[in-house]
């Protein structure tokens, strides 16, 4: 794994070098200098996104939570997400961290079930955003109809697959996943007591699908994920371009966000989306008729914003450790 990671990092650095060689360095430097102190406005936008995403997680928790505990949920979300922002492959550890952080407020199994549901909602909302991006592309891109139609059909199939995942969560999602593991490996670490814990976790996950009333929580979370993620991420890109002295419409900013999300999701194995994030923005801007060099500015500023919030998350975890929240 270390060897492959080194290869992917090398590939990402090569992509970045190629982009700078193609577009030059001066344009990016001028754009970043033009932004100046307004970078902190960009970083601040993510605060509001985290506030809404915490609310989307809270409605999925099958446990009474007083309003005074909301800040703790917020800190848990920021701390947990600080891992996935560094590497998408580490996001599973980040989800578990959220449940651990709030275990003095919410029982661990209940918290773990809620983060599994929250991650499922997040994936479904991303698929819906991509479907929205395909719809937007009909109006902003001059591409053959058959390509757009084929892409739309493909994403509808992906959405159908997501619905099948929800059905499995209703029936016992964690047990289902474990039964896909070869028997000779499964028997090494699973015993009767651990299977009981898995069934308890599945019961917590399935609770949200048990009635119309609890399903309302699921749909409310999905709406918040979709609207908050779509709006604030698109606004971030829009302001980055505007603050750096360039011009773009908000609709085009929406397309940039969705196109980048799609491309980086396909190439998820690249550590921190190195090179692929900047390249996706440059490619989308070229499609839209803008200077593709702006994509480097957008990608690097977003990377700096991610670094700021990752440091905040690490500080939260460090403080939790200092106060013996193991």
XYZ file of C-alpha atoms in Angstrom:
326
model
C 0.000 0.000 0.000
C 2.873 2.383 0.771
C 4.341 1.696 -2.665
C 1.040 2.388 -4.428
C 0.485 5.501 -2.324
C 3.906 6.814 -3.361
C 3.046 6.109 -7.004
C -0.281 7.973 -6.766
C 1.351 10.935 -4.992
C 3.995 11.033 -7.722
C 1.261 10.970 -10.374
C -0.581 13.824 -8.616
C 2.565 15.935 -8.425
C 3.197 15.241 -12.122
C -0.339 16.411 -13.003
C 0.169 19.609 -11.001
C 3.524 20.218 -12.668
C 1.955 19.697 -16.093
C -0.826 22.163 -15.281
C 1.641 24.822 -14.121
C 3.811 24.179 -17.181
C 0.776 24.590 -19.470
C -0.770 27.664 -17.825
C 2.224 29.273 -16.125
C 2.712 30.172 -12.469
C 2.280 33.947 -12.615
C -1.486 33.904 -13.236
C -2.099 31.760 -10.137
C 0.190 33.920 -7.976
C -1.561 37.115 -9.128
C -4.995 35.600 -8.419
C -4.033 34.509 -4.906
C -2.494 37.893 -4.117
C -5.623 39.635 -5.432
C -7.718 37.596 -2.986
C -5.671 38.641 0.064
C -7.566 38.761 3.371
C -10.809 37.708 1.671
C -9.517 34.137 1.844
C -10.906 34.067 5.394
C -14.371 34.768 4.009
C -13.935 31.654 1.867
C -12.853 29.640 4.914
C -15.778 31.033 6.908
C -18.349 29.762 4.396
C -17.450 26.221 5.422
C -18.505 27.056 8.984
C -22.122 27.453 7.860
C -21.942 24.248 5.827
C -20.763 22.366 8.920
C -23.573 23.868 11.018
C -26.222 22.603 8.588
C -24.516 19.215 8.126
C -24.477 18.760 11.898
C -28.233 19.387 11.926
C -28.615 16.777 9.170
C -26.710 14.267 11.329
C -28.605 15.148 14.509
C -32.025 14.232 13.094
C -30.726 10.709 12.342
C -29.629 9.978 15.917
C -32.091 7.630 17.616
C -31.553 9.128 21.051
C -32.942 12.202 22.851
C -30.426 15.051 22.595
C -30.827 18.368 24.354
C -30.211 21.536 22.340
C -27.261 22.339 24.624
C -25.411 19.308 23.205
C -25.500 20.666 19.649
C -22.039 22.326 19.935
C -20.569 18.957 20.927
C -22.099 17.336 17.838
C -20.671 20.167 15.745
C -17.165 19.660 17.177
C -17.447 15.899 16.625
C -18.347 16.440 12.976
C -15.470 18.840 12.334
C -13.010 16.542 14.125
C -14.181 13.439 12.267
C -14.198 15.096 8.864
C -10.625 16.309 9.346
C -9.421 12.774 8.542
C -11.366 12.299 5.300
C -10.222 15.707 4.018
C -6.647 14.410 4.072
C -7.417 11.093 2.408
C -10.784 9.730 1.251
C -9.663 6.221 2.231
C -9.457 7.373 5.875
C -13.064 8.586 5.997
C -14.258 5.387 7.716
C -11.992 6.151 10.671
C -13.350 9.680 10.760
C -16.935 8.394 10.988
C -16.033 6.199 13.967
C -14.330 9.181 15.626
C -17.617 11.094 15.554
C -19.382 8.310 17.426
C -16.534 8.062 19.949
C -16.486 11.821 20.537
C -20.160 11.978 21.533
C -20.363 8.673 23.421
C -20.916 10.457 26.745
C -24.056 11.986 25.186
C -25.188 9.202 22.831
C -24.570 5.444 23.346
C -21.701 4.363 21.099
C -23.720 1.852 19.029
C -26.463 4.415 18.478
C -23.889 7.032 17.480
C -22.138 4.610 15.148
C -25.444 3.699 13.496
C -26.208 7.390 12.993
C -22.884 8.089 11.255
C -23.422 5.095 8.947
C -26.823 6.530 8.032
C -25.341 10.007 7.684
C -22.681 8.694 5.298
C -25.374 6.909 3.263
C -27.405 10.108 3.050
C -24.264 11.991 1.995
C -23.592 9.537 -0.849
C -27.196 9.698 -2.071
C -27.165 13.513 -1.976
C -23.936 13.498 -4.032
C -25.595 11.276 -6.638
C -28.561 13.669 -6.754
C -26.136 16.578 -7.205
C -24.507 14.778 -10.114
C -27.914 14.252 -11.680
C -28.491 17.983 -11.220
C -25.143 18.627 -12.907
C -26.198 16.565 -15.914
C -29.383 18.631 -16.137
C -27.354 21.865 -15.952
C -25.000 20.599 -18.667
C -27.919 20.526 -21.134
C -27.950 24.326 -20.910
C -24.307 25.333 -20.332
C -22.447 22.877 -22.571
C -22.665 22.279 -26.277
C -22.361 18.486 -26.229
C -24.200 15.834 -28.283
C -27.597 14.871 -26.894
C -26.771 11.139 -26.929
C -23.818 11.687 -24.577
C -25.930 13.640 -22.084
C -28.750 11.092 -22.314
C -26.363 8.167 -21.808
C -24.790 9.852 -18.798
C -28.211 10.569 -17.345
C -29.253 6.923 -17.712
C -26.006 5.811 -16.058
C -26.611 8.009 -13.025
C -30.208 6.893 -12.728
C -28.860 3.351 -12.495
C -26.450 4.498 -9.785
C -29.377 6.059 -7.916
C -31.255 2.767 -8.213
C -28.220 1.015 -6.711
C -28.369 3.478 -3.805
C -32.010 2.534 -3.248
C -30.941 -1.105 -3.061
C -28.397 -0.138 -0.406
C -31.191 1.479 1.603
C -33.215 -1.707 1.299
C -30.287 -3.697 2.671
C -29.948 -1.254 5.573
C -33.540 -2.005 6.405
C -32.835 -5.739 6.428
C -29.442 -5.673 8.181
C -26.785 -3.739 6.307
C -23.685 -4.491 8.403
C -24.488 -8.214 8.592
C -25.054 -8.234 4.823
C -21.646 -6.631 4.194
C -19.890 -9.064 6.517
C -21.478 -12.065 4.824
C -19.853 -10.909 1.565
C -16.452 -11.574 3.182
C -15.034 -15.053 2.408
C -16.012 -17.507 5.133
C -12.451 -18.560 5.960
C -11.582 -14.941 6.818
C -14.855 -14.121 8.537
C -14.587 -17.024 11.002
C -11.223 -15.713 12.215
C -12.576 -12.558 13.835
C -16.353 -13.102 14.204
C -17.907 -15.034 17.084
C -21.384 -15.255 18.588
C -20.876 -12.235 20.869
C -19.657 -10.057 17.981
C -22.550 -11.152 15.777
C -24.908 -10.004 18.555
C -23.224 -6.577 18.493
C -23.588 -6.457 14.701
C -27.301 -7.264 14.976
C -27.711 -4.537 17.609
C -26.029 -2.037 15.287
C -28.213 -3.153 12.389
C -31.263 -2.669 14.583
C -30.210 0.906 15.315
C -29.678 1.586 11.598
C -32.964 -0.059 10.595
C -34.938 1.976 13.141
C -34.972 5.053 10.896
C -36.774 3.015 8.205
C -39.269 1.438 10.597
C -42.110 3.957 10.219
C -43.260 6.977 8.265
C -42.392 9.230 11.178
C -38.780 8.053 11.355
C -38.474 8.119 7.562
C -39.231 11.839 7.772
C -35.928 12.215 9.613
C -34.135 10.449 6.789
C -35.710 12.672 4.131
C -35.070 15.809 6.195
C -31.406 14.866 6.475
C -31.224 14.208 2.734
C -32.738 17.609 1.894
C -30.305 19.409 4.224
C -27.316 17.515 2.784
C -28.343 18.298 -0.777
C -29.223 21.978 -0.360
C -26.424 22.886 2.032
C -23.695 20.993 0.205
C -24.774 22.241 -3.203
C -25.286 25.893 -2.249
C -22.282 26.530 -0.006
C -19.826 24.569 -2.189
C -20.987 26.416 -5.313
C -20.863 29.745 -3.438
C -17.311 28.977 -2.332
C -16.162 28.448 -5.930
C -18.050 31.542 -7.103
C -16.406 33.771 -4.488
C -12.941 32.316 -5.108
C -13.189 33.240 -8.776
C -14.686 36.692 -8.077
C -12.284 37.571 -5.234
C -9.306 36.597 -7.406
C -10.294 39.236 -9.976
C -12.001 36.969 -12.512
C -15.596 36.659 -13.690
C -18.019 33.725 -13.604
C -21.762 33.158 -13.251
C -23.216 31.311 -10.262
C -24.729 28.640 -12.534
C -21.288 27.941 -13.989
C -19.911 27.736 -10.441
C -22.501 25.070 -9.714
C -21.371 23.104 -12.755
C -17.708 23.449 -11.723
C -18.450 22.013 -8.299
C -20.433 19.050 -9.615
C -17.954 18.270 -12.405
C -15.039 18.308 -9.956
C -16.963 16.176 -7.446
C -17.715 13.615 -10.148
C -14.158 13.419 -11.460
C -12.505 13.249 -8.032
C -15.031 10.590 -6.943
C -14.059 8.434 -9.915
C -10.352 8.888 -9.096
C -10.940 8.527 -5.336
C -7.675 6.654 -4.743
C -5.536 9.776 -5.313
C -4.318 10.979 -1.884
C -6.052 14.295 -1.077
C -7.151 14.431 -4.762
C -3.680 15.773 -5.534
C -3.604 17.161 -9.067
C -6.982 15.710 -10.000
C -8.909 18.444 -8.158
C -7.050 21.275 -9.884
C -7.194 19.443 -13.208
C -10.953 18.888 -12.951
C -11.582 22.604 -12.388
C -9.339 23.561 -15.303
C -11.051 21.058 -17.592
C -14.549 22.265 -16.614
C -13.551 25.909 -17.127
C -12.253 25.069 -20.596
C -15.580 23.394 -21.417
C -17.383 26.569 -20.305
C -15.141 28.884 -22.320
C -13.174 30.416 -19.422
C -9.425 30.629 -18.911
C -8.498 27.133 -17.615
C -5.652 28.645 -15.574
C -8.315 29.864 -13.124
C -8.833 26.200 -12.216
C -5.431 26.154 -10.516
C -6.440 29.119 -8.373
C -9.748 27.490 -7.399
C -8.100 24.164 -6.621
C -5.280 25.636 -4.527
C -7.534 27.992 -2.542
C -9.928 25.133 -1.783
C -6.921 23.075 -0.695
C -5.818 25.862 1.671
C -9.352 26.066 3.070
C -9.320 22.307 3.625
C -5.990 22.620 5.434
C -7.401 25.301 7.750
C -10.390 23.163 8.723
C -8.255 20.032 9.043
C -6.045 21.875 11.528
C -9.154 22.977 13.417
C -10.330 19.347 13.529
C -6.929 18.158 14.770
C -6.950 20.822 17.500
C -10.409 19.641 18.578
C -9.154 16.051 18.833
C -6.034 17.202 20.699
C -8.140 19.153 23.182
C -10.447 16.144 23.636
C -7.390 14.022 24.438
C -6.107 16.591 26.918
C -9.454 16.475 28.712
C -9.306 12.650 28.785
C -12.067 12.132 26.166
C -10.254 9.045 24.852
